[in-house]
Coordinates of C-alpha atoms in Angstrom, one line a residue:
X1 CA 85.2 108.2 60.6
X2 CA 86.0 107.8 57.3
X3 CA 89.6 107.6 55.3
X4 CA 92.5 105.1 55.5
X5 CA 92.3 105.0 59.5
X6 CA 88.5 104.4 59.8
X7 CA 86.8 101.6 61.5
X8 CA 83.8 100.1 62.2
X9 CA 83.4 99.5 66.1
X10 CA 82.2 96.4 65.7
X11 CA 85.2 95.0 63.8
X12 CA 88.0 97.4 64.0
X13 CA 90.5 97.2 60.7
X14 CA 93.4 95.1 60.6
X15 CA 96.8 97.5 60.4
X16 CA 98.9 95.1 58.9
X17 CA 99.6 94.3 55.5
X18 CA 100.6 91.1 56.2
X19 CA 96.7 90.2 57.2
X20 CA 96.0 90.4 53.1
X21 CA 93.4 87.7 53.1
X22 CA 91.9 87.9 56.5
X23 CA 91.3 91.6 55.3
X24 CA 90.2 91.0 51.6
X25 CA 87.3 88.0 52.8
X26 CA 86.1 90.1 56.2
X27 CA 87.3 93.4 55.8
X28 CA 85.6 94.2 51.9
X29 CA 82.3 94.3 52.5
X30 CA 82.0 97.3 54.9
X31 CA 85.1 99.4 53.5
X32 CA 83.4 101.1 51.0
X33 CA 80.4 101.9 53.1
X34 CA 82.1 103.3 56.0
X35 CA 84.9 105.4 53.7
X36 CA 82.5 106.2 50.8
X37 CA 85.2 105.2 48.3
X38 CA 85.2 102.2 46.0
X39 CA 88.4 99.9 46.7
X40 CA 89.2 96.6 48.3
X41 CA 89.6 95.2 51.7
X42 CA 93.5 94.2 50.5
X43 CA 94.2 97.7 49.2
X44 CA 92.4 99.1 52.1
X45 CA 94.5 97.5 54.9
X46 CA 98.1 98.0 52.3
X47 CA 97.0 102.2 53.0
X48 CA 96.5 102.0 56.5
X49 CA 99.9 100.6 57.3
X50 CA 101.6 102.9 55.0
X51 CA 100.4 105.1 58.0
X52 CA 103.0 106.1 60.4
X53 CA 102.1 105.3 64.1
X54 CA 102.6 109.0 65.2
X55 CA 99.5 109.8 63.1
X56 CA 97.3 106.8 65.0
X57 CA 98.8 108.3 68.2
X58 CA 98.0 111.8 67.5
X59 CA 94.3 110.9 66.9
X60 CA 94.0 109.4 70.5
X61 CA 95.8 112.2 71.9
X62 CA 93.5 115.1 70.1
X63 CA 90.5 113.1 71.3
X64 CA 91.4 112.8 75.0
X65 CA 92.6 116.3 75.2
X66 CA 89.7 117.7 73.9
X67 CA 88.4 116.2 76.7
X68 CA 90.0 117.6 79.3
X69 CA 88.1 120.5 81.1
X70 CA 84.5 120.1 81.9
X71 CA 84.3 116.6 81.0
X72 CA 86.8 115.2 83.0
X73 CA 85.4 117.7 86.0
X74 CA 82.3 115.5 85.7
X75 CA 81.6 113.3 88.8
X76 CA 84.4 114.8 91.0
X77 CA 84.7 112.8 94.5
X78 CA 84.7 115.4 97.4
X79 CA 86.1 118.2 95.1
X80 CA 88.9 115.7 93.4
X81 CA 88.5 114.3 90.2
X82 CA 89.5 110.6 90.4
X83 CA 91.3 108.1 87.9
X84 CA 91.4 103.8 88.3
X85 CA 94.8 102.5 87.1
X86 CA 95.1 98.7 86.2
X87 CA 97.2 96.5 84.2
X88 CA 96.1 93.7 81.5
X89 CA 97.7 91.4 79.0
X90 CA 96.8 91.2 75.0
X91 CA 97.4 88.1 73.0
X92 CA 98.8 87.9 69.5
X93 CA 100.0 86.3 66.4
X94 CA 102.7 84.0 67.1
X95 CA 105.7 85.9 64.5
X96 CA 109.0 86.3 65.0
X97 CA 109.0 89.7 65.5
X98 CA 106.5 89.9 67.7
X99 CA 107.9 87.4 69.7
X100 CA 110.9 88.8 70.2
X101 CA 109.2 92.1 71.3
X102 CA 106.6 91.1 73.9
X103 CA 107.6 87.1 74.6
X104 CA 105.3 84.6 75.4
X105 CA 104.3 83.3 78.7
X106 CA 106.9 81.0 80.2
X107 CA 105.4 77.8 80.7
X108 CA 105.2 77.2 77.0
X109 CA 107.4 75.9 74.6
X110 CA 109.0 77.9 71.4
X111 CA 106.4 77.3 69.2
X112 CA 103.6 76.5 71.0
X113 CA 102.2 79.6 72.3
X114 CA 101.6 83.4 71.3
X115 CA 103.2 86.3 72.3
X116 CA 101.1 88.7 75.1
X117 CA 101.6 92.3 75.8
X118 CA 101.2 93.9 79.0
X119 CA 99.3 97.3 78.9
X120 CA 98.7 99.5 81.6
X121 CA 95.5 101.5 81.5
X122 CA 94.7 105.2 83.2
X123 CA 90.6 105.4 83.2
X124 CA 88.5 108.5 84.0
X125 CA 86.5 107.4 87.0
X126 CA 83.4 109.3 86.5
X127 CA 83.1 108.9 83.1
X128 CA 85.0 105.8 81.7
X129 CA 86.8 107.3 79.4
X130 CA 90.8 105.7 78.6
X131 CA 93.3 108.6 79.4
X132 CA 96.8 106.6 78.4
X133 CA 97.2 103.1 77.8
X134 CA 100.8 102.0 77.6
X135 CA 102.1 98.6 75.8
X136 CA 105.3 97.4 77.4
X137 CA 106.6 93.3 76.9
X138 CA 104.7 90.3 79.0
X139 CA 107.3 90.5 81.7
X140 CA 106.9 93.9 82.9
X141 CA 105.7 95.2 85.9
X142 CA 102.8 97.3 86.3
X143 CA 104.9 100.2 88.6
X144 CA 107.4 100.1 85.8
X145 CA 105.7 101.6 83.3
X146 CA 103.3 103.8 85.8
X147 CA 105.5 106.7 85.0
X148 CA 104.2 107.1 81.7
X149 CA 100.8 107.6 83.2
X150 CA 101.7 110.2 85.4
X151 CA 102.0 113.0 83.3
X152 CA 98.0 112.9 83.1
X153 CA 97.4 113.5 86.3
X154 CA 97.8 117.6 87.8
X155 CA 98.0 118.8 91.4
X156 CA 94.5 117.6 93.5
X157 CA 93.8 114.6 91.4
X158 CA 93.7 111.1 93.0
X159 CA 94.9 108.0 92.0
X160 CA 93.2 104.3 92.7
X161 CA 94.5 101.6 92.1
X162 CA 95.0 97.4 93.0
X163 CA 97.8 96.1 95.8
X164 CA 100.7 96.1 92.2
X165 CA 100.4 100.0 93.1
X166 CA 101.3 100.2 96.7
X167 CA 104.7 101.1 97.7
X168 CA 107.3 103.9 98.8
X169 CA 108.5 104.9 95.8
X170 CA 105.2 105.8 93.9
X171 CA 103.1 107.0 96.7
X172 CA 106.0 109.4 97.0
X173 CA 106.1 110.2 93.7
X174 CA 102.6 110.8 93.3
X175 CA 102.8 113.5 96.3
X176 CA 105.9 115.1 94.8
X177 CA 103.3 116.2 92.1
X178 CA 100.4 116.6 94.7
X179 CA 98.7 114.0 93.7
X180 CA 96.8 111.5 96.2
X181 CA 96.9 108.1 95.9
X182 CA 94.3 105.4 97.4
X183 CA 95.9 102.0 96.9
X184 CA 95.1 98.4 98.6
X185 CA 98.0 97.5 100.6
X186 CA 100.4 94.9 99.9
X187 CA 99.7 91.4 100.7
X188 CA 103.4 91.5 102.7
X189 CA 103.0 94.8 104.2
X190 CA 102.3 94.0 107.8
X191 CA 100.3 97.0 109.5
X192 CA 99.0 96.5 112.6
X193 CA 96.9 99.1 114.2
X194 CA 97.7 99.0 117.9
X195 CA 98.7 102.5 119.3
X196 CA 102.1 103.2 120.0
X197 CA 103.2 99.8 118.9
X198 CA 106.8 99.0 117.7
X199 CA 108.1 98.8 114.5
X200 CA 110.7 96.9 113.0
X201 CA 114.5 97.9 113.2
X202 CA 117.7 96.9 113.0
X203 CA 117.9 95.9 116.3
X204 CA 114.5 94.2 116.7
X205 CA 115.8 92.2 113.0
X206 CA 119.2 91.2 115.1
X207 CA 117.1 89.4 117.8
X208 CA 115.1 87.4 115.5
X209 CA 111.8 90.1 116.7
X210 CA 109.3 89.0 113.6
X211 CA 105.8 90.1 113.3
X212 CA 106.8 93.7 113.2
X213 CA 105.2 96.0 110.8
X214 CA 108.2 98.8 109.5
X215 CA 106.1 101.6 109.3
X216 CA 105.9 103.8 112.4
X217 CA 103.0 105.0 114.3
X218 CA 102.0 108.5 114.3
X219 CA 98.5 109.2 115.3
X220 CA 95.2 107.0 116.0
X221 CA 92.7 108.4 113.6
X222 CA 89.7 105.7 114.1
X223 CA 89.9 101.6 115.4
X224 CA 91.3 100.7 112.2
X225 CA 92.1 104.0 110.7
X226 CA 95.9 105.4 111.6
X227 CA 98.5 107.6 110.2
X228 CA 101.8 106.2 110.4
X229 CA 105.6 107.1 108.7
X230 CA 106.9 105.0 106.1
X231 CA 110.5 105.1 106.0
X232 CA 112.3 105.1 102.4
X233 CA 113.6 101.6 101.5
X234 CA 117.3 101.4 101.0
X235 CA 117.3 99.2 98.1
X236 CA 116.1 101.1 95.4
X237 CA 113.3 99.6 92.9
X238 CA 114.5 98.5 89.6
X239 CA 112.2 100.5 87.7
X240 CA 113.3 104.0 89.2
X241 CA 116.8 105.4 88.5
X242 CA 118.9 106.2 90.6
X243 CA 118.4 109.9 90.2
X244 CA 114.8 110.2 90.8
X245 CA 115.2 107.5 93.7
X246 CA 117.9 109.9 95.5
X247 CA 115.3 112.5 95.0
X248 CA 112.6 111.3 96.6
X249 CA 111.8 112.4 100.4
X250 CA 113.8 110.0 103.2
X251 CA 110.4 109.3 105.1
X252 CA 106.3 110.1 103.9
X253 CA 103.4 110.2 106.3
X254 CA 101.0 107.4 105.1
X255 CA 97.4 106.5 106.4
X256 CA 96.5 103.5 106.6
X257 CA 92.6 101.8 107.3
X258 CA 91.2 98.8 107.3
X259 CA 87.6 98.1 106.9
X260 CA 85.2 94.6 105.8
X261 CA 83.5 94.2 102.7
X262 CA 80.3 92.4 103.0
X263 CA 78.7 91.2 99.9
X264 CA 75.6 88.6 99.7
X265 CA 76.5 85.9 98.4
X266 CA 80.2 86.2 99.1
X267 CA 82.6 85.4 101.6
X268 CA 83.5 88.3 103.9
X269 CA 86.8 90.1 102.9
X270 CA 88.6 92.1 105.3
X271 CA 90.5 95.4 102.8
X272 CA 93.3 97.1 103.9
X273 CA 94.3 100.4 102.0
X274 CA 97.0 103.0 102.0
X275 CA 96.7 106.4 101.1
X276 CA 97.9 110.3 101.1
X277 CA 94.4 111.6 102.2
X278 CA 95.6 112.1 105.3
X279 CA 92.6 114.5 107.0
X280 CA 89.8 112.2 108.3
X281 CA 87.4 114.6 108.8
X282 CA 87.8 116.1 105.0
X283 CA 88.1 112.4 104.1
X284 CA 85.7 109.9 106.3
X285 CA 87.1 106.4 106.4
X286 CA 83.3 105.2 105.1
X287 CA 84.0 107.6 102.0
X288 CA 87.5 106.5 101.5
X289 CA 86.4 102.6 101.2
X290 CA 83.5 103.4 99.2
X291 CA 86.2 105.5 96.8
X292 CA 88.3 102.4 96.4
X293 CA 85.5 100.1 95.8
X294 CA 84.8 102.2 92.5
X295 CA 88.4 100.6 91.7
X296 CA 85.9 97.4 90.3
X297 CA 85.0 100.1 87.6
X298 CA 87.8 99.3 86.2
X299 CA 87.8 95.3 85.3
X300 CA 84.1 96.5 83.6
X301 CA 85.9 99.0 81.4
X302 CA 88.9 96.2 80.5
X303 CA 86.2 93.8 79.6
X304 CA 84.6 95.8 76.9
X305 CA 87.0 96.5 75.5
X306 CA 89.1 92.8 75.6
X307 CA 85.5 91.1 75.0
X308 CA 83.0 93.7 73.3
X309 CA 85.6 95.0 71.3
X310 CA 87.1 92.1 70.7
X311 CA 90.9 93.4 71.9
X312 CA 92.0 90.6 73.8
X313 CA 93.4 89.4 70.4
X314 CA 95.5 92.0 68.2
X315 CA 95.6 91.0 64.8
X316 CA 98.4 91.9 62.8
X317 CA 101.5 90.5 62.4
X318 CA 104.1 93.4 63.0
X319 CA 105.0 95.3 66.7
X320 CA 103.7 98.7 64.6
X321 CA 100.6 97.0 63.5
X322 CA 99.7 95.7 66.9
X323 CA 100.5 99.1 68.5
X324 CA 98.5 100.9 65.7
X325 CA 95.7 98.2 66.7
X326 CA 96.2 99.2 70.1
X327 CA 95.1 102.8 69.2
X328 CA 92.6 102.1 67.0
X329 CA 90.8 100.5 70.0
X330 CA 91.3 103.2 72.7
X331 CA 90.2 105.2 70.0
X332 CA 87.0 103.6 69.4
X333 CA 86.5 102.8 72.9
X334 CA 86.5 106.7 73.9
X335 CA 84.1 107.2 71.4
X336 CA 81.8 104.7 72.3
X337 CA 81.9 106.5 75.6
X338 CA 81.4 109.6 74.3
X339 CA 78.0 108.3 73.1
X340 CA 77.2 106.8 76.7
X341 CA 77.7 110.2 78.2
X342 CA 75.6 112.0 75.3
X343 CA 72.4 109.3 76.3
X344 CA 72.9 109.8 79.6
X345 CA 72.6 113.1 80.0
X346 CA 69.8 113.1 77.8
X347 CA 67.9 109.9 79.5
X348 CA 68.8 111.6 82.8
X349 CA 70.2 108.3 84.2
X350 CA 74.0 107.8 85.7
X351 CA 76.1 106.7 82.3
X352 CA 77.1 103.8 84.4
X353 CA 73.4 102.1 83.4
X354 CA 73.6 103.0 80.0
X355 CA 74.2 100.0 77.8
X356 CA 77.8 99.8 76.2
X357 CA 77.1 97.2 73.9
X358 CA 74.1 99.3 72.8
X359 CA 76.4 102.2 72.5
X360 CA 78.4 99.9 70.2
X361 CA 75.3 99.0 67.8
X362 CA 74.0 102.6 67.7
X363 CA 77.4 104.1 66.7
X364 CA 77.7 101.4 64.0
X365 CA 73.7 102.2 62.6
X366 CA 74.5 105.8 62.7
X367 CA 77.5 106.1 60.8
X368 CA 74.9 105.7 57.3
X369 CA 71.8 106.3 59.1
X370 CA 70.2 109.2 61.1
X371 CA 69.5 107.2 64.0
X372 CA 67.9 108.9 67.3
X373 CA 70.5 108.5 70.4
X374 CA 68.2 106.4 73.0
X375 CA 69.9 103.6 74.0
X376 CA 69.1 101.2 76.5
X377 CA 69.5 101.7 80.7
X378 CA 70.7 98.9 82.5
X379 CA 68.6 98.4 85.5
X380 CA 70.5 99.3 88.5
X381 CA 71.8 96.2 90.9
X382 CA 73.8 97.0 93.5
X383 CA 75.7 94.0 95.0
X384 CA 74.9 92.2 91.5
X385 CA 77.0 88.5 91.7
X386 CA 78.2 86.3 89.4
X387 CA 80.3 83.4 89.4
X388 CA 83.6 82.8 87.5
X389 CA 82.9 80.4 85.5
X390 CA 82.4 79.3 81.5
X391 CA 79.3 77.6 80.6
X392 CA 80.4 76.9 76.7
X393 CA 82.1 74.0 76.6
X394 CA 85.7 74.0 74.3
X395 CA 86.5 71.8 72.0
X396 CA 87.7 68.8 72.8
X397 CA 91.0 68.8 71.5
X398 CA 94.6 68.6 73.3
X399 CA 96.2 71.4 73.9
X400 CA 99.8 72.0 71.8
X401 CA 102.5 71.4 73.5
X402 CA 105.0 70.7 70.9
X403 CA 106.2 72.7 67.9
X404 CA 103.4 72.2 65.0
X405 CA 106.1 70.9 62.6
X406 CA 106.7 67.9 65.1
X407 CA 103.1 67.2 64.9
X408 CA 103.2 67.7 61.6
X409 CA 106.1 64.8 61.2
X410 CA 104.6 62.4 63.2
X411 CA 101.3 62.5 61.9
X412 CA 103.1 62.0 57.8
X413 CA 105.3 58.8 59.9
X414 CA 102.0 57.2 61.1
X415 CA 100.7 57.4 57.7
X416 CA 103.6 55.8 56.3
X417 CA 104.2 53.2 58.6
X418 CA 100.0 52.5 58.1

């Protein structure tokens, strides 16, 4: 790309005026390569956020919807194509305005901390590629801001996502629009998979009955695979109005299995989901777990772009700027993906093996060179482990905790009093 909303994918532009040096000392030395013109890093980044937002937008949104059609209809799961929802958080400069937009995380002090977005992801299952990614203030839950993910979905499509996902309201949504939905229940969702076993009431509430899961049993599908009916919740969740909560159905069949994950080199975890594929024999409980296992997809596709990309830090120092940053990345990120799914058909491997980092370095080469599009195949290990943990040392310094002009004070009174 090329022009004053051009990039280089290995450090995407700042989009903020207010980043003048950061962009004149880093910035310089590739501008004129990448957008054949001769001009500064300074005057560079002044253009770009001249640019409305709407036009950063509409670039995202002609990319993904030329996508739609056959490449989204790659890599269909039993005749459905398939989409992994998840949220993250972003960190940023530590502004005012920004501040006051997103907040910071609570258990810091004004003036000690930065403020973090919340952003809620739609990802093409098959192929990786971001659909919608939504920016919303730290303190937002996911489900309140799914809505703006649903209009990407259509009729047959199914939906996977984390615990955050599973409840009444949007498993009933999603059917209102014949959409399925494959969700891990929630951790206080008691289900219990006894036939004909009772379910909590009123009346079983009044004598102290606990234990009791609310849904009610329906129809014994497997050992651990049942339908059940979940009854609509009479207080209504904040982040539905009242209108759309009145028109959702009073009760929706639900089917809920249970089945363990075994993993060398792992403890044994026992999964239980929630979903609107009702028919076992058109959807086998095996297939069905090994559907929401793809979910892990999803935390691979965050990563590149929070740690490849280097998203996990927006910087620019306005809320337009950081949502034009926010773009930029999706942007580049679909790209890059575009070139994984180019190698791979061309290698003949799944695009899941082929290198994104590679991807990265060959889209960056090619954008002055003709450069042939091999790029390197990841060998394939299933049940790969690793642990969660850093190697790198940080620095040995103490964390802030108090405003930087306090510091500041008592380090000029200790060289006084010295």
């Amino acid at each position: 790309m090329s022009g004053a909303t051009g990039c280089s994918t290995r450090s995407p532009p700042s989009t903020c005026s207010s980043c003048r040096s950061c962009t004149a000392t880093r910035r310089a030395p590739h501008v004129p390569r990448l957008g054949g013109v001769r001009c500064t890093g300074e005057a560079y980044g002044q253009a770009r956020a001249r640019l409305p937002l709407a036009v950063f937008e509409r670039l995202l949104r002609g990319v993904v919807d030329r996508l739609r059609g056959p490449t989204l209809d790659d890599g269909r799961w039993r005749g459905h194509r398939t989409f992994l929802v998840d949220g993250s958080s972003l960190s940023m400069p530590d502004t005012p305005a920004l501040q006051k937009q997103f907040g910071q995380p609570g258990m810091q002090k004004a003036g000690c901390g930065f403020p973090v977005m919340h952003v809620l992801a739609l990802f093409h299952a098959a192929t990786g590629l971001l659909i919608r990614v939504a920016a919303s203030p730290l303190r937002t839950h996911d489900l309140s801001q799914i809505g703006r993910l649903h209009p990407d979905l259509t009729a047959g499509d199914v939906l996977v996502g984390d615990r955050a996902f599973c409840s009444f309201a949007h498993l009933a949504l999603l059917a209102a629009r014949q959409v399925f939905g494959v969700f891990r229940v929630h951790q206080k969702q008691i289900v219990d998979f006894r036939p004909h076993r009772k379910a909590a009431s009123s009346r079983s509430r009044k004598r102290g009955e606990k234990g009791l899961p609310t849904s009610r049993w329906l129809m014994r599908l497997g050992r651990h695979d049942q339908l059940v009916v979940y009854d609509k919740p009479k207080g209504r969740p904040g982040w539905l109005t009242a209108e759309a909560y009145a028109a959702l159905p009073a009760t929706l069949v639900v089917r809920e299995l249970r089945y363990t994950l075994r993993i060398p080199g792992r403890r044994t975890r026992v999964l239980t989901l929630a979903t609107t594929l009702l028919d076992p024999v058109q959807y086998p409980a095996t297939e069905v777990a090994d559907l929401y296992g793809q979910r892990w997809q999803v935390e691979t596709h965050l990563r590149h772009l929070k740690q490849t990309l280097g998203m996990d830090v927006l910087r620019a120092q306005t809320v337009a700027g950081v949502q034009k940053k926010l773009t930029m990345y999706a942007l580049v990120y679909n790209l890059v993906r575009l070139v994984m799914l180019e190698a791979a058909h061309r290698q003949q491997v799944p695009v899941a093996r082929i290198s994104f980092v590679d991807a990265v370095r060959w889209l960056a080469e090619a954008v002055s060179a003709d450069v042939p599009l091999k790029l390197r195949v990841n060998p394939d290990r299933p049940g790969r482990v690793e642990p969660r943990v850093v190697k790198r040392r940080p620095k040995g310094y103490s964390r802030m905790i108090r405003p930087r002009a306090v510091l500041r004070k008592r380090l000029l009174g200790n060289r006084h009093a010295a």
